[in-house]
Short mmCIF file of C-alpha atoms and ligand atoms in Angstrom, two decimals:
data_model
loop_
_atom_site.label_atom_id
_atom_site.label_comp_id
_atom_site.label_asym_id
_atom_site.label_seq_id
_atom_site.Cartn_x
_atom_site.Cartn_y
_atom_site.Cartn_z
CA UNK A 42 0.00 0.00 0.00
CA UNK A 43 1.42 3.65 -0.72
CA UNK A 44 0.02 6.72 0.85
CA UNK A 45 -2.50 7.42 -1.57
CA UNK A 46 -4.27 4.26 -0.33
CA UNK A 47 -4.79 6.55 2.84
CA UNK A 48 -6.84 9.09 1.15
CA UNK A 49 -10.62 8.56 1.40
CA UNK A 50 -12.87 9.02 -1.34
CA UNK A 51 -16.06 11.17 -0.84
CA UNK A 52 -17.84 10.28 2.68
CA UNK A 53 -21.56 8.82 2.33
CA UNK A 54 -22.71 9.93 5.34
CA UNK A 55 -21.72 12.67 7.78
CA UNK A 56 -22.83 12.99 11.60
CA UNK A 57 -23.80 16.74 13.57
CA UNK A 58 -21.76 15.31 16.45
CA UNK A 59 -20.66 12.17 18.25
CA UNK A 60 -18.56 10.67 20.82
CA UNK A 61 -15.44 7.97 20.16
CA UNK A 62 -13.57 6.38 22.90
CA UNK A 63 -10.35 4.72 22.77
CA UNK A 64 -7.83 3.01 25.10
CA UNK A 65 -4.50 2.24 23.64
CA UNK A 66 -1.23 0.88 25.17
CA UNK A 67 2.05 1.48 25.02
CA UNK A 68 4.83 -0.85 23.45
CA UNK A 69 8.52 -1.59 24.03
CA UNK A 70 10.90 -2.01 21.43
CA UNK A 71 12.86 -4.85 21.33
CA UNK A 72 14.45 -4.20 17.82
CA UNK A 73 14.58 -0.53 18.21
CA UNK A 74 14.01 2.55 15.43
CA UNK A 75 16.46 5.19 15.71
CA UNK A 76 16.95 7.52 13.19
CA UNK A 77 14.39 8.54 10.74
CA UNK A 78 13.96 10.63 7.51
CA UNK A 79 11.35 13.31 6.37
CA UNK A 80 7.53 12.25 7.26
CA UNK A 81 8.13 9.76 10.46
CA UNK A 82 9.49 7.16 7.56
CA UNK A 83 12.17 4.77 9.85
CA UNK A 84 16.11 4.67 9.25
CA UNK A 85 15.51 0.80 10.00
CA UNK A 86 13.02 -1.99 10.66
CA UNK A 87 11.58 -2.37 14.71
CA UNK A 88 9.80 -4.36 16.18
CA UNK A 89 8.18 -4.87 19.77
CA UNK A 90 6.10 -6.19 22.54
CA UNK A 91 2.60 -4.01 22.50
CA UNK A 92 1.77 -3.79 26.87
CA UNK A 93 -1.17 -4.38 28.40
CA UNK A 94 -1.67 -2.19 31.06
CA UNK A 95 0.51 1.03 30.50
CA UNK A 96 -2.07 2.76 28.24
CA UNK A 97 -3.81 6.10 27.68
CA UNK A 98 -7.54 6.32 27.87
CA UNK A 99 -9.20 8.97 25.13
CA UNK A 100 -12.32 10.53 24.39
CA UNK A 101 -12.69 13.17 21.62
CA UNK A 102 -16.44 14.44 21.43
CA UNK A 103 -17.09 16.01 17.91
CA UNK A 104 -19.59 18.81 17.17
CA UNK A 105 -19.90 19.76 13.24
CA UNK A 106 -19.32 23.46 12.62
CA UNK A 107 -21.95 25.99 11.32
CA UNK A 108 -21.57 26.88 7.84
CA UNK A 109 -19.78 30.17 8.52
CA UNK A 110 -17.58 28.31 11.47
CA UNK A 111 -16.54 25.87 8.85
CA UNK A 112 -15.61 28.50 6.40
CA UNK A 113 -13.30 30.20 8.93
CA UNK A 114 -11.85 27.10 9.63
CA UNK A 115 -10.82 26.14 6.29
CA UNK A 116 -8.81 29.02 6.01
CA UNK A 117 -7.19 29.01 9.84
CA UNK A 118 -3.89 28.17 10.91
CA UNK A 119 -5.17 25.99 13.51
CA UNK A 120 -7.73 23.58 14.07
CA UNK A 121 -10.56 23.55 16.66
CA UNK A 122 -9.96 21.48 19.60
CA UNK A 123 -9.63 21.64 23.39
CA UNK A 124 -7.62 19.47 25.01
CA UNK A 125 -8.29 18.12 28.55
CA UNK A 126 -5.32 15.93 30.50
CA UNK A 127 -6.73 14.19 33.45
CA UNK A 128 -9.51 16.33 33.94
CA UNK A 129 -7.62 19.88 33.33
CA UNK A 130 -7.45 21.84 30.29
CA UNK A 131 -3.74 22.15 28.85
CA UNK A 132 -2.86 24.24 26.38
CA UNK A 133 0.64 23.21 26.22
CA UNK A 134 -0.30 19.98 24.51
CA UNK A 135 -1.91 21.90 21.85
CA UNK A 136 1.20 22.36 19.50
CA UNK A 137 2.18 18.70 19.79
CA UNK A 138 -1.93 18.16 18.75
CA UNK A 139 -1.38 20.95 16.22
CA UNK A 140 1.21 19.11 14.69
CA UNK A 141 -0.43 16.40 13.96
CA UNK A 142 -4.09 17.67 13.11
CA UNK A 143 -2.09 19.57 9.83
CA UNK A 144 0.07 16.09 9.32
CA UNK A 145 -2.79 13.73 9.26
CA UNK A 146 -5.62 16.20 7.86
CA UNK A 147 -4.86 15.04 4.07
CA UNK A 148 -6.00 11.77 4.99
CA UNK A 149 -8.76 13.04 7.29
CA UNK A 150 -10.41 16.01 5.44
CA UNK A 151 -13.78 15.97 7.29
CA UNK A 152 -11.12 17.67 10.24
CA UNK A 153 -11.67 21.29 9.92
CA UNK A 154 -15.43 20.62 9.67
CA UNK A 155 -15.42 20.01 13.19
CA UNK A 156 -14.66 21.33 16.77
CA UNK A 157 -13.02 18.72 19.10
CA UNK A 158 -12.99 18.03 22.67
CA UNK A 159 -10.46 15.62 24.03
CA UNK A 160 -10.41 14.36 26.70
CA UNK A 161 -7.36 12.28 27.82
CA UNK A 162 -5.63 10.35 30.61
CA UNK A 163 -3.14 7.77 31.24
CA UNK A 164 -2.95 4.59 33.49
CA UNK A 165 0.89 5.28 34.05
CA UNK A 166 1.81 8.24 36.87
CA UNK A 167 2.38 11.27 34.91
CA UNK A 168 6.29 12.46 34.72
CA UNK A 169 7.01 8.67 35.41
CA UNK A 170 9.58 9.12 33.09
CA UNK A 171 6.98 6.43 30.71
CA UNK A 172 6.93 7.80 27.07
CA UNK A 173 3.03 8.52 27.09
CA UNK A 174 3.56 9.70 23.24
CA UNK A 175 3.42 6.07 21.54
CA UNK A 176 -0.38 5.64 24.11
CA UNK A 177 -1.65 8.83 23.55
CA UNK A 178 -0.91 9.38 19.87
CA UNK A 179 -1.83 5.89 19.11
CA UNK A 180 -5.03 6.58 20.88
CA UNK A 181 -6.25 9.90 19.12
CA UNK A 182 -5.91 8.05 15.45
CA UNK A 183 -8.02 5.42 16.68
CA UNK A 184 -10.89 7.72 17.58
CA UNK A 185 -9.77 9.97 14.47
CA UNK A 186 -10.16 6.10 12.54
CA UNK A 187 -13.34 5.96 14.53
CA UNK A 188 -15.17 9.07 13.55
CA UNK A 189 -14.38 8.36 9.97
CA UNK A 190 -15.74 4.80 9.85
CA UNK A 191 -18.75 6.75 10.82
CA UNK A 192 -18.69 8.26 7.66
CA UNK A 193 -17.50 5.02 5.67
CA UNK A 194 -19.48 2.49 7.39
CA UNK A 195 -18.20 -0.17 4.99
CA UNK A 196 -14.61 -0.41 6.20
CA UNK A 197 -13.06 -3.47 7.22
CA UNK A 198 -11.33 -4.00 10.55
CA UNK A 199 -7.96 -4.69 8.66
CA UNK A 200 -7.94 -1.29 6.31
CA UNK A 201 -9.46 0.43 10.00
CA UNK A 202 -6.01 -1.09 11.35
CA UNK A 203 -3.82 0.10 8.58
CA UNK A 204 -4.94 3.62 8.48
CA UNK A 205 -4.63 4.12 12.51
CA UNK A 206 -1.20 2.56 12.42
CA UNK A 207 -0.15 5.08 9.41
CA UNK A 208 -2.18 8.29 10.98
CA UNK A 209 0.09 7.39 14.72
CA UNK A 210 3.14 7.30 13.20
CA UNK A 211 2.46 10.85 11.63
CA UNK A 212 2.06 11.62 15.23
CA UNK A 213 4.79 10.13 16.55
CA UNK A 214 6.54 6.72 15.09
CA UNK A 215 6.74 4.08 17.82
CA UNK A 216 2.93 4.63 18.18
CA UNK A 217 2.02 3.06 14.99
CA UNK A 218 3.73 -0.39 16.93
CA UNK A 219 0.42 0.07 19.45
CA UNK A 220 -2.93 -0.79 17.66
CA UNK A 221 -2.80 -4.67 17.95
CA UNK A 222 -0.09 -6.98 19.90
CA UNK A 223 1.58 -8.96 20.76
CA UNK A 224 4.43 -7.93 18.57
CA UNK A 225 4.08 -5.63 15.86
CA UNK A 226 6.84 -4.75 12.88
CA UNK A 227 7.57 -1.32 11.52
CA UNK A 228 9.47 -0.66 8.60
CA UNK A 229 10.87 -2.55 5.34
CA UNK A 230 12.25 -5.65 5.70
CA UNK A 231 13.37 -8.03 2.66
CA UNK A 232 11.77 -11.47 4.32
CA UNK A 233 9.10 -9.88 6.24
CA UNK A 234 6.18 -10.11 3.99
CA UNK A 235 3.84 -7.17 4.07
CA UNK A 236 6.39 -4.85 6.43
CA UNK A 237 5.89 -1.27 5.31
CA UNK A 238 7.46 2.18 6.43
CA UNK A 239 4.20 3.70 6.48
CA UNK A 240 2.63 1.63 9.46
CA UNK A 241 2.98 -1.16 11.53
CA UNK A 242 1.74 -4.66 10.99
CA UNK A 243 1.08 -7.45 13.73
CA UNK A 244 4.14 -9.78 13.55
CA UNK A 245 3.20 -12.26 10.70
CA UNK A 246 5.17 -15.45 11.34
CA UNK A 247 5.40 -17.75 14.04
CA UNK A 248 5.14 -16.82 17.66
CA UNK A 249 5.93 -19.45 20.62
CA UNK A 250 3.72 -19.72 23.31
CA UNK A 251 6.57 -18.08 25.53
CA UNK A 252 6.15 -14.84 24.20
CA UNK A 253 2.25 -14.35 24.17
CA UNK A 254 2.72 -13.48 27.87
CA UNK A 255 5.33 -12.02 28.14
CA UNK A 256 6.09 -9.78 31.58
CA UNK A 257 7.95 -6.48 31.82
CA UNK A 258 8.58 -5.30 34.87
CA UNK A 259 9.13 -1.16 34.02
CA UNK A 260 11.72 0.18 37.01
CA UNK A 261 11.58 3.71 37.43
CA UNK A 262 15.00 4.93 37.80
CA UNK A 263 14.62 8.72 36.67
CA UNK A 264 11.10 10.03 37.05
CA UNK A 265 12.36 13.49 35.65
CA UNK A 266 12.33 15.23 31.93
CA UNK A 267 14.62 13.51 29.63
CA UNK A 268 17.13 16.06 28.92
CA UNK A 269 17.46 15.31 25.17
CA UNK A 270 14.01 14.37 23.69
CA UNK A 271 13.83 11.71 21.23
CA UNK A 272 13.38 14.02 18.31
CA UNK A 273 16.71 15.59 18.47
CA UNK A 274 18.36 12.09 19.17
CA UNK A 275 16.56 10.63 15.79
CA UNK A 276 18.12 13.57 14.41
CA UNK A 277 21.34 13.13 15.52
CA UNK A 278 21.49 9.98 13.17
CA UNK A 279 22.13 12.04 10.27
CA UNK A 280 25.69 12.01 9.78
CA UNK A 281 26.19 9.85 12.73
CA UNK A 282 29.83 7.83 11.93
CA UNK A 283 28.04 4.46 12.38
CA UNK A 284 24.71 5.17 11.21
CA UNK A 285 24.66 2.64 8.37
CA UNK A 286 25.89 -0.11 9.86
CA UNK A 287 23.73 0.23 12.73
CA UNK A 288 20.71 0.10 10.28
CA UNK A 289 22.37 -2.91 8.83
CA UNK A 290 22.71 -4.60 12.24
CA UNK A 291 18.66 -3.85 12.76
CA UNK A 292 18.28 -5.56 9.71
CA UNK A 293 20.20 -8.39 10.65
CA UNK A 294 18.81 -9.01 14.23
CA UNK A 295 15.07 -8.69 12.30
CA UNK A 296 16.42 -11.78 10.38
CA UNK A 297 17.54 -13.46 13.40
CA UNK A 298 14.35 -12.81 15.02
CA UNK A 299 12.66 -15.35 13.28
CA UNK A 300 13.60 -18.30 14.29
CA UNK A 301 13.65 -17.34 18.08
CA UNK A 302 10.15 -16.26 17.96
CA UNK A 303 8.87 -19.37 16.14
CA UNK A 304 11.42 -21.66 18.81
CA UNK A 305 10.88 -19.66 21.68
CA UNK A 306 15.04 -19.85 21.98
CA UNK A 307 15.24 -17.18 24.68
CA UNK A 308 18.97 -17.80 25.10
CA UNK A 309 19.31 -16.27 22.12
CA UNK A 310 16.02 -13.69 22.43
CA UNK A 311 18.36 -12.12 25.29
CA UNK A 312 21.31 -11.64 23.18
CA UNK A 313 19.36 -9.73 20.51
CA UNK A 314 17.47 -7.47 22.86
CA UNK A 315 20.50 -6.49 25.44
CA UNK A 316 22.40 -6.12 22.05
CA UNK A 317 20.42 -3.36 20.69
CA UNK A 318 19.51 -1.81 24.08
CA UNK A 319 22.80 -1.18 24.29
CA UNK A 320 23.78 -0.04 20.58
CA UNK A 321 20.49 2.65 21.11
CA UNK A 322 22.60 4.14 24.09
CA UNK A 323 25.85 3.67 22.14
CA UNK A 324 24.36 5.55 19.72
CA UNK A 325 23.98 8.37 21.31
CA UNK A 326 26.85 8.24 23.60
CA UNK A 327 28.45 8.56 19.81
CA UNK A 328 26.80 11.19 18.06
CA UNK A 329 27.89 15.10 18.10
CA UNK A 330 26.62 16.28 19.94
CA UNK A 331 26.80 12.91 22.45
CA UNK A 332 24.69 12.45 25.27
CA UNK A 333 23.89 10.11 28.06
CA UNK A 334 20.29 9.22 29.28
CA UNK A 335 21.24 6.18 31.50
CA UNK A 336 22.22 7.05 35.23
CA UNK A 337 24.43 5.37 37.57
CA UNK A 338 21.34 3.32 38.61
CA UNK A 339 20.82 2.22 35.19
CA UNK A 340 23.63 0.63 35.14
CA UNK A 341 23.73 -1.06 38.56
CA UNK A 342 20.40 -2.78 37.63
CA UNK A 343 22.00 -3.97 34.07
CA UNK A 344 24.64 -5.48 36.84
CA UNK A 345 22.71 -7.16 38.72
CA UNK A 346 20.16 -8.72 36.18
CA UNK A 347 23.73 -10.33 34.94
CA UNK A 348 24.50 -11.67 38.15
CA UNK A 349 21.32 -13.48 38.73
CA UNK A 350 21.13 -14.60 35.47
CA UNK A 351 24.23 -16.64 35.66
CA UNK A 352 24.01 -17.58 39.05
CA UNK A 353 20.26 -19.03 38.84
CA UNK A 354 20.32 -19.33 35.03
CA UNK A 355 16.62 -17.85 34.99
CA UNK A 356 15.65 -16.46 31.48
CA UNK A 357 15.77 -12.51 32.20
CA UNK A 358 16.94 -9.38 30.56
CA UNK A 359 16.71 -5.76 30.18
CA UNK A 360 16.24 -3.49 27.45
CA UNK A 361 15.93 0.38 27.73
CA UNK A 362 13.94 3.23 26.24
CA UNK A 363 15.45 6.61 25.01
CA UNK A 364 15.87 7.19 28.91
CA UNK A 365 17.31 6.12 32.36
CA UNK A 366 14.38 3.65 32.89
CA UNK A 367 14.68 -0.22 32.84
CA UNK A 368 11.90 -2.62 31.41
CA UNK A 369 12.66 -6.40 32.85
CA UNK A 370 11.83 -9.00 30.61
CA UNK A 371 10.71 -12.72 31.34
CA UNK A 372 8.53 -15.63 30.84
CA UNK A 373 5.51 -15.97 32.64
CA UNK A 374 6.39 -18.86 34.22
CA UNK A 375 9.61 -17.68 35.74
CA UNK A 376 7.64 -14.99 37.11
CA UNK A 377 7.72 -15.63 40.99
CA UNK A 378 11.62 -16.44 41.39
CA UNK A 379 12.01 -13.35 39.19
CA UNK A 380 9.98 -10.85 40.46
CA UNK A 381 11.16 -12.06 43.98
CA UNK A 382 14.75 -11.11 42.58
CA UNK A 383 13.27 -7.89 40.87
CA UNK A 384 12.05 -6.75 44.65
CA UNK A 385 14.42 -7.75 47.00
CA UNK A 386 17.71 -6.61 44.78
CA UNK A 387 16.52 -4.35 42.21
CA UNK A 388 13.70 -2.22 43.61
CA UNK A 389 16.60 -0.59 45.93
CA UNK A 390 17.32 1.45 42.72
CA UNK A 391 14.25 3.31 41.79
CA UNK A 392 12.91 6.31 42.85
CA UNK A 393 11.13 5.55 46.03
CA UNK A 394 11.28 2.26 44.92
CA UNK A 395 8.51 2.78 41.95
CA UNK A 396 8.22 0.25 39.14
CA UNK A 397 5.27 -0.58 37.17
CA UNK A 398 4.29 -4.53 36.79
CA UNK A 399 3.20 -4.85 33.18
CA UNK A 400 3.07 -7.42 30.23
CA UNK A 401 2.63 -7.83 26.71
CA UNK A 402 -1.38 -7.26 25.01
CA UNK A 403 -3.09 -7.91 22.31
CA UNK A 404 -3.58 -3.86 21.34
CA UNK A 405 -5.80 -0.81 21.61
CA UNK A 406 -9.58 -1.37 22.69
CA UNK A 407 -12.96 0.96 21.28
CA UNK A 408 -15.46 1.41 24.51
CA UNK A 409 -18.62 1.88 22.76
CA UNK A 410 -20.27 4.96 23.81
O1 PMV B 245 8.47 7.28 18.57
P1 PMV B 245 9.60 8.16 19.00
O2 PMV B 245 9.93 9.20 18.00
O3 PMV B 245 9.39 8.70 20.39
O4 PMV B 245 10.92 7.25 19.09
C1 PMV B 245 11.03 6.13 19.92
C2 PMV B 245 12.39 5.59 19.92
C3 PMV B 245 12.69 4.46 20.90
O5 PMV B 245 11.69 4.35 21.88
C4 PMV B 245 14.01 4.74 21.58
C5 PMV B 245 12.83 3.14 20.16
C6 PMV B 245 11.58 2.50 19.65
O6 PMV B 245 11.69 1.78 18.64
O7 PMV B 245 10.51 2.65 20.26
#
């Protein structure tokens, strides 16, 4: 599919006003994407675990413009919308909203036609140091995806899919990995059939029991503001001495994937993931300008994990957003020894102890209203 695919042809119906509810997760790479070129398109494949419980509730209620109203809106600068974060108004959202609203409204072009309230709120503990971007923007094309089936009531659940995976990674990439689970793919990959740039599809080959519930313990080392946002790092790519042959090396460990999802061969699942944990810090501890997001407590926690793991040989590892936080990964069924480990050596590490117990899911879910 290309982009035009995205474009709707005329609506058949329309609607005065409406309400659309969404509740989308978050996800955590385990092949990561970093780097990209113009329009969100990925320097390199990804792939990762969708969660279950980390998400971000929202509700946009729609009211159709007057005549005049719509006019005027045509020809603003900005859309019509207020935005509401647990319960309060905040404006400074709004450009992040703004962004998107002109990105997506090609593809959406009943959006200046309408004023907008959304509402929005997230199961994670706001500044938790959790990106809520990949939730929340994931969320908003769904009930954007919503509103138009409204207007197309003949789409099918697998174009509705398609188009909310494309529309969140205008917002912001990793969210097109969060409409279904348990493992979605992102980008172009020679043996992945169907992989695309434009959006994410749910992984198509084999998965092994292990990994349909998968847990990830999240430990919050550094509940503050990243100082360099993952924009600028992406950016950083260009230019960056290793760039290529980091893309290769995505490539690569997407090849490698395949047989350790079909065989469940977490020996070699752990290798992969620490590996490009790892290179996504290395990456930007080698970029000019470099930068470090891990924190002394990042790295006592990668310490320990090691230390267990080869003294009790359980199947555990780490991998690490674009910040100082650590998501623990295991099998279900190693879960009490590990979280036992998880509390009584690694919890010592986080602020006040805080971690969130979460797992992978199976994607966003519509509350009918
Ligand atoms: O979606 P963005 O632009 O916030 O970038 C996310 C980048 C990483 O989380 C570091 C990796 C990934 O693949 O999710």
């Amino acid at each position: 599919m290309t982009e035009k695919d995205f474009l709707p042809s005329e609506y058949s119906s329309s609607k005065n006003k409406g309400v659309v509810r969404w509740k989308s997760p978050s996800n955590i790479a385990l092949i990561k994407y970093w780097g990209k070129k113009q329009h969100q398109i990925p320097a390199n494949p990804s792939i990762s675990f969708t969660l279950d419980s980390s998400a971000t509730d929202t509700t946009v209620s729609y009211r159709k413009l007057d005549g005049e109203s719509a006019g005027f809106s045509q020809a603003a600068e900005t859309h019509g919308f207020d935005l509401f974060f647990e319960g309060e108004l905040k404006n400074d959202f709004r450009p992040k909203i703004e962004t998107f609203f002109k990105r997506v409204e090609k593809y959406l072009p009943f959006l200046r036609g309408y004023h907008f309230k959304i509402e929005t709120s997230n199961s994670f503990p706001h500044s938790s140091g959790i990106a809520s971007s990949a939730s929340g923007m994931s969320a908003l094309a769904l009930c954007l995806m919503s509103m138009e089936r409204e207007f197309v009531p003949k789409m099918d659940d697998h174009f509705f899919n398609k188009k909310a995976s494309f529309l969140a990674r205008l917002g912001s990439g990793s969210a097109c990995r969060s409409i279904e689970g348990p493992l979605v793919q992102w980008g172009n990959h020679s043996y992945i059939e169907g992989s695309s740039d434009l959006y994410g599809i749910p992984y198509p080959y084999r998965i092994h029991d292990v990994f349909q519930n998968f847990q990830d313990t999240i430990l919050l080392v550094d509940e503050g503001q990243k100082q360099v946002s993952s924009t600028v790092g992406h950016d950083l790519m260009h230019g960056h001495p290793f760039a290529e042959l980091r893309f290769g090396q995505a490539h690569t460990h997407l090849s490698d994937f395949r047989s350790v999802l079909a065989d469940g061969n977490l020996e070699e699942f752990i290798k992969i993931v620490e590996s490009e944990a790892l290179t996504l810090h290395a990456m930007m501890m080698t970029s000019h300008p470099y930068f470090i997001l891990m924190k002394p407590n990042t790295l006592e926690i990668i310490n320990k994990i090691w230390a267990f793991r080869e003294a009790s040989k359980a199947n555990v590892c780490f991998t690490l957003d674009a910040g100082a936080n650590v998501h623990v990964l295991y099998p279900e069924n190693e879960k009490n020894t590990v979280y036992e480990f998880i509390k009584s050596e690694l919890l010592q590490f986080c602020e006040n102890g805080k971690h969130l117990c979460d797992r992978t899911g199976l994607g966003a879910k519509e509350f009918k209203t």
